[in-house]
XYZ file of C-alpha atoms in Angstrom:
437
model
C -14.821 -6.110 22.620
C -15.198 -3.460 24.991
C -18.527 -0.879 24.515
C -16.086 2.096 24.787
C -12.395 2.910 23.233
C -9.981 5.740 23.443
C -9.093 5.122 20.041
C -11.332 2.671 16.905
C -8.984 2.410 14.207
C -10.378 0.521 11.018
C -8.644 -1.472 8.524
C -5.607 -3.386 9.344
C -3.154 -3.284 6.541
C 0.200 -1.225 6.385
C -0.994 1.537 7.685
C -3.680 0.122 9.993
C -1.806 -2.378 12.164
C 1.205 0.191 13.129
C -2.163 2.873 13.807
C -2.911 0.422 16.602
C 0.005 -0.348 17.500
C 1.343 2.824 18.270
C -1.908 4.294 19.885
C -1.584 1.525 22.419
C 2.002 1.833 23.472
C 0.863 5.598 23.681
C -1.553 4.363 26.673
C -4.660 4.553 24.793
C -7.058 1.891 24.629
C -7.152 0.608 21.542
C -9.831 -1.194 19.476
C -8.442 -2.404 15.516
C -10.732 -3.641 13.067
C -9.936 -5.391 10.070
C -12.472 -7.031 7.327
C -10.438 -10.122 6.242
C -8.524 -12.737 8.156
C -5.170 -11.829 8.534
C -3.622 -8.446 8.949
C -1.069 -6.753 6.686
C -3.761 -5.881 3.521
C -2.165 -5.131 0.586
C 1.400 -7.243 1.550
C -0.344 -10.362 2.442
C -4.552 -10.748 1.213
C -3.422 -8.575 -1.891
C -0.183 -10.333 -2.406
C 2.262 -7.351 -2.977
C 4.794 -9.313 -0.889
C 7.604 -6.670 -1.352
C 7.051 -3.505 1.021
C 9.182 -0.983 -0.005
C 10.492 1.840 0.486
C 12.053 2.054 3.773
C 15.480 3.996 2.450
C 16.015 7.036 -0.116
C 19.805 7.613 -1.628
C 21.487 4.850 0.404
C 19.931 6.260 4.038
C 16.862 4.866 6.117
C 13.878 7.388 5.947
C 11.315 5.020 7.639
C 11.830 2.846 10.526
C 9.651 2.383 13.884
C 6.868 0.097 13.795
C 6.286 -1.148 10.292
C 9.819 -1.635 9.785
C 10.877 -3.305 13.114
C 7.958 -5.809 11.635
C 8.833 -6.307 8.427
C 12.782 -6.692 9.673
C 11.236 -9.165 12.354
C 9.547 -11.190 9.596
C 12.512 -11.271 6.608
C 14.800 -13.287 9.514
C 11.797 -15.185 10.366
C 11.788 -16.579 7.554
C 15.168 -16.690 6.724
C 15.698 -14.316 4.171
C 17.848 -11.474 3.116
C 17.764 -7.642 2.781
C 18.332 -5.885 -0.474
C 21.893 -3.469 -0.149
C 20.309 -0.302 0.893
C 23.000 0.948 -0.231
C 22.940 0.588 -3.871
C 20.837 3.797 -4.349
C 21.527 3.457 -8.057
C 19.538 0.443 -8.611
C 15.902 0.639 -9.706
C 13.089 1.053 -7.151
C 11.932 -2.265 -7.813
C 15.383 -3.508 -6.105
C 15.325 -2.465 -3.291
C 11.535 -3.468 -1.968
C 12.197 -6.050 0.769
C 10.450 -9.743 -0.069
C 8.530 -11.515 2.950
C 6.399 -14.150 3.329
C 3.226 -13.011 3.581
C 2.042 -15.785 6.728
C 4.997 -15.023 8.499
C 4.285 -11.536 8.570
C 0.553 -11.779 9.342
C 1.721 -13.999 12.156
C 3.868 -10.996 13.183
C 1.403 -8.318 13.431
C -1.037 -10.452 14.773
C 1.770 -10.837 18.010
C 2.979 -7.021 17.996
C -1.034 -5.649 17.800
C -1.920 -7.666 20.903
C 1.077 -7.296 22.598
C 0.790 -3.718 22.428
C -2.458 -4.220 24.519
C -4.709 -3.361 21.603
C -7.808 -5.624 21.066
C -8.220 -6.994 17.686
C -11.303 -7.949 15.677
C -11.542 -9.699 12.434
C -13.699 -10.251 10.203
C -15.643 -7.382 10.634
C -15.952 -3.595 9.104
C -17.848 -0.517 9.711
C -21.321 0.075 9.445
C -22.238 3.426 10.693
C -20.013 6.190 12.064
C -21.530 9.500 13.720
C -19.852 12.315 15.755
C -22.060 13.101 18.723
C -19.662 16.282 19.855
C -18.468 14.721 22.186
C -17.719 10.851 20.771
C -17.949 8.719 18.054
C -20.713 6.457 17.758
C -19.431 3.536 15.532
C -21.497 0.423 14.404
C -19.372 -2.407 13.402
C -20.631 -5.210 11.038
C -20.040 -8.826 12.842
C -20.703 -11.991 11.861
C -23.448 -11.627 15.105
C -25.000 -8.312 13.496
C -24.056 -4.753 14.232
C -22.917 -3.912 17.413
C -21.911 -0.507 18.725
C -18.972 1.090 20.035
C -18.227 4.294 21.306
C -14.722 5.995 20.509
C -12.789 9.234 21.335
C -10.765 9.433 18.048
C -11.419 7.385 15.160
C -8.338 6.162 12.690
C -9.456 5.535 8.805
C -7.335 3.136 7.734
C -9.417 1.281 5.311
C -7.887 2.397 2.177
C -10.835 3.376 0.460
C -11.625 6.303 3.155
C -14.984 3.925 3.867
C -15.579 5.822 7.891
C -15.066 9.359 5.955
C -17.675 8.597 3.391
C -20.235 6.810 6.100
C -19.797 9.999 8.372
C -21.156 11.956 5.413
C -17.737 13.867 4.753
C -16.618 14.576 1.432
C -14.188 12.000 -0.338
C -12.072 12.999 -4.038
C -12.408 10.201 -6.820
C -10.318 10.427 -10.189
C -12.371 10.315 -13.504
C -10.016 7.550 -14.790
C -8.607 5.419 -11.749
C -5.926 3.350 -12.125
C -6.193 -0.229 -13.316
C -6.086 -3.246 -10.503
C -3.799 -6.259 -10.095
C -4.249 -9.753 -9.405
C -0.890 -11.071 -8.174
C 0.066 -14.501 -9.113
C 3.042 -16.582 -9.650
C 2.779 -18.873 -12.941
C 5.294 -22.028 -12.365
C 6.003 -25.639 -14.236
C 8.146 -24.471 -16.992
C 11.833 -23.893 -17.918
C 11.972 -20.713 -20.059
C 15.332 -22.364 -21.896
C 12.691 -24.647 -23.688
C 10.981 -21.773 -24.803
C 10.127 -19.869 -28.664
C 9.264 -16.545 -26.827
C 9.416 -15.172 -30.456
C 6.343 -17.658 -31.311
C 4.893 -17.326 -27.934
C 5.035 -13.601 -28.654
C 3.326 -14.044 -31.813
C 0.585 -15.882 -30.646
C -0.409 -13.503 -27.693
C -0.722 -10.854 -30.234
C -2.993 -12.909 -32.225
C -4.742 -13.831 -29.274
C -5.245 -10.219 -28.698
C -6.528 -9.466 -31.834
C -9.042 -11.925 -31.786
C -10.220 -10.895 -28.585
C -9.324 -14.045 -26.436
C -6.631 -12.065 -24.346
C -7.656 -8.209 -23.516
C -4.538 -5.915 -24.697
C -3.448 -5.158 -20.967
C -3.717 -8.456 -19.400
C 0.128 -8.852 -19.408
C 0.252 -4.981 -18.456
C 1.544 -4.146 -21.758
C 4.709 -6.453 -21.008
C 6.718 -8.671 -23.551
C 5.805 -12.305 -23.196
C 9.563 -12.963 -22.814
C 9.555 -10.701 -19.495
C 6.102 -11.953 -18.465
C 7.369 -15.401 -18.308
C 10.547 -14.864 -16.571
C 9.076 -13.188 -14.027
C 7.135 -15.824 -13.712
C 3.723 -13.275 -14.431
C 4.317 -12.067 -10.644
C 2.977 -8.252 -10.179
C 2.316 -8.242 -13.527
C -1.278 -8.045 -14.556
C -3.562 -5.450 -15.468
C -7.242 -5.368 -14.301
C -8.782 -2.352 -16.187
C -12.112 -1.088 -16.394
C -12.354 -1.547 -12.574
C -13.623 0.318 -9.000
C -12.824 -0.407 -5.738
C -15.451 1.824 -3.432
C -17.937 -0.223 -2.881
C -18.970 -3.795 -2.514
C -20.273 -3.882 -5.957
C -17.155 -2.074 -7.304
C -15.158 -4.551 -5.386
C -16.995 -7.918 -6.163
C -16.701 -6.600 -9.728
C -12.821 -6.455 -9.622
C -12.642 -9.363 -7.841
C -14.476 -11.437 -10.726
C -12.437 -9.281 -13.310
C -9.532 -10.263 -11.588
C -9.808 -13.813 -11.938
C -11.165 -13.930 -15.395
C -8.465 -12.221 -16.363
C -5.985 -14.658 -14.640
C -7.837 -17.573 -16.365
C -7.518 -16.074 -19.949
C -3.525 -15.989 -19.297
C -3.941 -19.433 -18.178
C -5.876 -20.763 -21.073
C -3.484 -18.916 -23.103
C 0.006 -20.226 -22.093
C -1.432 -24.090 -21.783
C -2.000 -24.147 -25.429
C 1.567 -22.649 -26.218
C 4.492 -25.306 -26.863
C 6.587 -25.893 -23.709
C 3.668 -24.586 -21.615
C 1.323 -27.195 -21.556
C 2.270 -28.244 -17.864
C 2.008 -24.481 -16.515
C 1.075 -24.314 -13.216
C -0.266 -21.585 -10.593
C 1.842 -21.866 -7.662
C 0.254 -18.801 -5.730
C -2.352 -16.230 -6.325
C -3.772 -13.468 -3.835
C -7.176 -14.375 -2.937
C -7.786 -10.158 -3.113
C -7.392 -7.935 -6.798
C -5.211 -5.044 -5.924
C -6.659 -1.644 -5.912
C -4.449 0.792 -6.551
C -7.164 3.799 -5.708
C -10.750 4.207 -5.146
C -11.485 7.319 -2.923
C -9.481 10.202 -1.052
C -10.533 12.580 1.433
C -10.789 16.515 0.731
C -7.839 17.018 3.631
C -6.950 20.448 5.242
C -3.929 19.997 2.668
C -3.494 18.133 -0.426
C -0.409 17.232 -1.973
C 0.605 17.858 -5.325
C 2.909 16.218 -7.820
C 4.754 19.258 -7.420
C 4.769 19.002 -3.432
C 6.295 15.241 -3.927
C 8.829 15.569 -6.625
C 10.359 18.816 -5.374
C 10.668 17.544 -1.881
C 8.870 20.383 -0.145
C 9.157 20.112 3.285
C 6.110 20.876 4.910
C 6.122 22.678 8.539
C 3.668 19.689 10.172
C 5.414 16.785 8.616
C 5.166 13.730 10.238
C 6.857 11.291 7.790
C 8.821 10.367 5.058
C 8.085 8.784 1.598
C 9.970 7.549 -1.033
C 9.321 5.792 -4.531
C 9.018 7.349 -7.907
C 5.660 8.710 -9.509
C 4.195 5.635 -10.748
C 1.469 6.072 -12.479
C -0.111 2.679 -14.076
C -2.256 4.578 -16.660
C -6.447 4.087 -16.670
C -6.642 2.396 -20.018
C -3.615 -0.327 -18.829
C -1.465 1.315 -21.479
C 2.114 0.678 -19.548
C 3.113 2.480 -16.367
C 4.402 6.262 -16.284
C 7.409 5.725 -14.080
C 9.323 8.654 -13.037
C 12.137 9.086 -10.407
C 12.816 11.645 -8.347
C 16.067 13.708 -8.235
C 18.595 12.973 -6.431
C 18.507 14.080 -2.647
C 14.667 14.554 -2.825
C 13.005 13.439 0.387
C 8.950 14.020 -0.003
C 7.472 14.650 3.152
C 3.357 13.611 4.332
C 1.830 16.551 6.368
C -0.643 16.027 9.290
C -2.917 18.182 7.445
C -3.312 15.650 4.291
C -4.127 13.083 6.602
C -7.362 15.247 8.547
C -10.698 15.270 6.791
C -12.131 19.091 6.639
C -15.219 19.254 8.828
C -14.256 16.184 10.974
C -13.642 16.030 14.911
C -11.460 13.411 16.476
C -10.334 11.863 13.046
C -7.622 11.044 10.886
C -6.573 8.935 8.277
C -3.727 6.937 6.925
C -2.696 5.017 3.716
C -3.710 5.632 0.095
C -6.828 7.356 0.913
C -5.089 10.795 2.829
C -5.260 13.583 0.412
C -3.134 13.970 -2.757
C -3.776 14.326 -6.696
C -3.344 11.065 -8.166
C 0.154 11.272 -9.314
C 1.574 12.122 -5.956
C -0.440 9.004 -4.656
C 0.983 6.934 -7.142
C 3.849 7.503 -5.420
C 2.872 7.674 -1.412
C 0.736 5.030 -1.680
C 3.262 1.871 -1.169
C 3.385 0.042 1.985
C 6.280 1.801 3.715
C 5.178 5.173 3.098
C 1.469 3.800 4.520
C 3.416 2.733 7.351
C 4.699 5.777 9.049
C 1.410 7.183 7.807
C 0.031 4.994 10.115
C 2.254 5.162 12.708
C 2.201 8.893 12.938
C -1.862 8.584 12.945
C -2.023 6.528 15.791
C 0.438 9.391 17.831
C -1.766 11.604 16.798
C -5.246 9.602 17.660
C -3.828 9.051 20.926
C -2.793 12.493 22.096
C -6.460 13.516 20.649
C -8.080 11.066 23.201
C -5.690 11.773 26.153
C -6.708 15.502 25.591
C -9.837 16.137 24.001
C -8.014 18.564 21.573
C -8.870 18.166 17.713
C -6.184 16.351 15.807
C -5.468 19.283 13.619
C -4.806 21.217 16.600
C -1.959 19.128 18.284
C 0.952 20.617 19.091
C 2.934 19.417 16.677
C 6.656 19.016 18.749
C 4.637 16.310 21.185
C 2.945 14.393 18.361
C 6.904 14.236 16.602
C 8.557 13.136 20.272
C 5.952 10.475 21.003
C 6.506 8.973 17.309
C 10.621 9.572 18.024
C 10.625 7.278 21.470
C 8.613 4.563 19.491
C 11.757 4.371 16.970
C 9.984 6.412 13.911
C 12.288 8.924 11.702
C 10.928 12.269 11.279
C 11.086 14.869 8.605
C 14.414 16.619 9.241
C 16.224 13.762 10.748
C 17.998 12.572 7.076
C 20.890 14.173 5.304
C 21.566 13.106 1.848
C 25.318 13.084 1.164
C 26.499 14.412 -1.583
C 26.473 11.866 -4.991
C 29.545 9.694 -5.297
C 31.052 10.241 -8.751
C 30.965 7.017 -10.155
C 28.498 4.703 -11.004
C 28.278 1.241 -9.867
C 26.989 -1.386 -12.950
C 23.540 -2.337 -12.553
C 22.940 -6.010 -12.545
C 21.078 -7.386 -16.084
C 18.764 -9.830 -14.628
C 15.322 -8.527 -12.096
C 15.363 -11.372 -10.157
């Protein structure tokens, strides 16, 4: 590790990795720092193994880094795309499945090829603006060493540089509930009563042995065929702090032990197994930053086009409600293409700094929606253009021409805001398959 960096971006998830990636191929050096032991955050240590989504109404809206990844890893591995082109089908369709090694393995080959220098295992300590630098401390397992950086990229998902630079961060009241992803296995839901099984969850509810939104409010019968994968509610929980987030993690796993307790003592269910479980609970949101725009529900449903858009997103409002009573899913109109604008992603009051992911700045409905990994993606993509031209020219990230930041993210294969044209709806309706595989 180097004492000085163009660019420090921290966390390396979805939006992280392609930060660092793209501020390197941009000539900057590049320093990415990521707390656990593999990159790719919430699609491999969380779990959520199904980044979605890179296409809107049958058309790609995100591509460049992230996706040339993600693409990379599904024929690793040997597996198949969804048909983009069956805009009719639910969201939930048309995320694309990876393993999550392979595509650790991935990013771990496309950050350092890019010539950035990664570091894991470690997180921030201190951040201050000098007016002229950064001065970052980063924990390491050896103690807390300092760098010095010319932009800094918060990619941490929980806006952790904002808050230890003393900016202001936005929480919700009522946050979302978390998610501890597992996959239950050893059972053959032919041999199954799910009437009785049904029964006896709700009598295990009443009692008190199973909390009313452990199965997310879901029917045992679905539960079980989906095998209990992304299905979990963790209520009650934070995810700011390292007390919030030991908390969740406990919470997490109690409440994947009172399922398991549970379905061993049903008939047929005695021999269940747990053939994978993310070692991390899912957050879904903790804190955002007060950015020189926000964006509203109203911004994201209707599609506005903002004039410094930097990326796509797609996916409905999804809103999985405080008290863990079911998810508020709503989809968007046909032809609507929300936009992210550079200004949700720059703190007020900060030099040289911008973030990316679920942490930019947006009421919590609209970040129920931008929050998924391929949205984070060109989030983080168009961060690291912008970190890098920051650092190359000592102008404020807010105050980048806007037409360079869009051509460097165009020759590095991104899709910009303008780029897409929905065609008009066909008039028929293909059927939509029965079974959510």
């Amino acid at each position: 590790m180097r004492s000085r960096y163009d660019v420090v971006v921290f966390g390396g998830g979805t939006a992280g990795a392609p930060a660092a990636i793209q501020a390197a191929r941009l000539g900057a050096s590049t320093l990415l720092v990521e707390k656990n032991g593999a990159l790719g955050g919430t699609t491999t240590v969380a779990g959520v193994a199904l980044p979605g989504l890179f296409h809107a109404w049958g058309q790609q809206i995100i591509a460049g880094i992230g996706w040339d990844v993600v693409l990379r890893s599904v024929r690793e591995a040997g597996l198949e795309l969804p048909d983009f082109s069956r805009w009719d089908l639910p969201h939930y369709m048309l995320q694309v499945r990876v393993v999550p090694a392979v595509l650790a393995a991935l990013l771990d080959d496309a950050v350092l090829a890019s010539g950035a220098d990664l570091l894991l295992h470690a997180m921030a300590a201190s951040a201050r603006w000098d007016g002229r630098s950064w001065r970052l401390g980063i924990a390491t397992k050896e103690g807390v060493r300092e760098v010095q950086a010319g932009c800094v990229v918060d990619c941490t998902g929980d806006a952790d540089v904002v808050g230890l630079a003393g900016l202001p961060r936005r929480t919700n009241a009522r946050r979302q509930p978390g998610t501890i992803m597992v996959r239950f296995g050893g059972y053959e839901l032919a041999d199954l009563d799910l009437d009785a099984i049904q029964r006896a969850h709700d009598a295990a509810v009443a009692r008190g042995e199973l909390h009313p939104a452990d199965l997310a409010h879901n029917p045992v019968g679905k539960f079980l065929r989906n095998r209990g994968e992304n299905a979990i509610h963790v209520t009650g929980i934070q995810g700011g702090t390292s007390e919030d987030r030991t908390a969740a993690e406990v919470a997490g796993r109690r409440t994947l032990l009172r399922i398991l307790r549970f379905l061993r003592r049903q008939p047929g269910l005695e021999r269940v197994t747990v053939d994978a479980w993310a070692t991390e609970t899912g957050i879904r949101e903790a804190f955002t930053i007060d950015g020189h725009a926000t964006i509203t529900a109203r911004d994201y449903t209707s599609g506005r086009q903002w004039p410094d858009a930097l990326s796509y997103s797609f996916y409905p409002i999804d809103v999985h409600r405080p008290d863990g009573d079911g998810i508020d899913i709503r989809p968007l109109a046909y032809g609507t293409l929300p936009t992210i604008p550079r200004g949700a992603l720059v703190p007020r009051g900060s030099h040289h700094m911008v973030v990316a992911g679920r942490a930019i700045s947006g009421d919590q409905e609209a970040a129920s929606a931008y929050r998924v990994q391929a949205s984070s993606m060109a989030m983080g993509q168009a961060a690291g253009a912008l970190a890098a031209r920051c650092a190359a020219t000592g102008t404020d990230v807010i105050d980048l021409p806007i037409d360079d930041v869009r051509a460097d993210l165009r020759a590095h294969g991104a899709i910009l805001p303008g780029d897409v044209v929905v065609p008009s709806p066909p008039t028929t309706r293909r059927p939509v398959p029965e079974e959510i595989p």
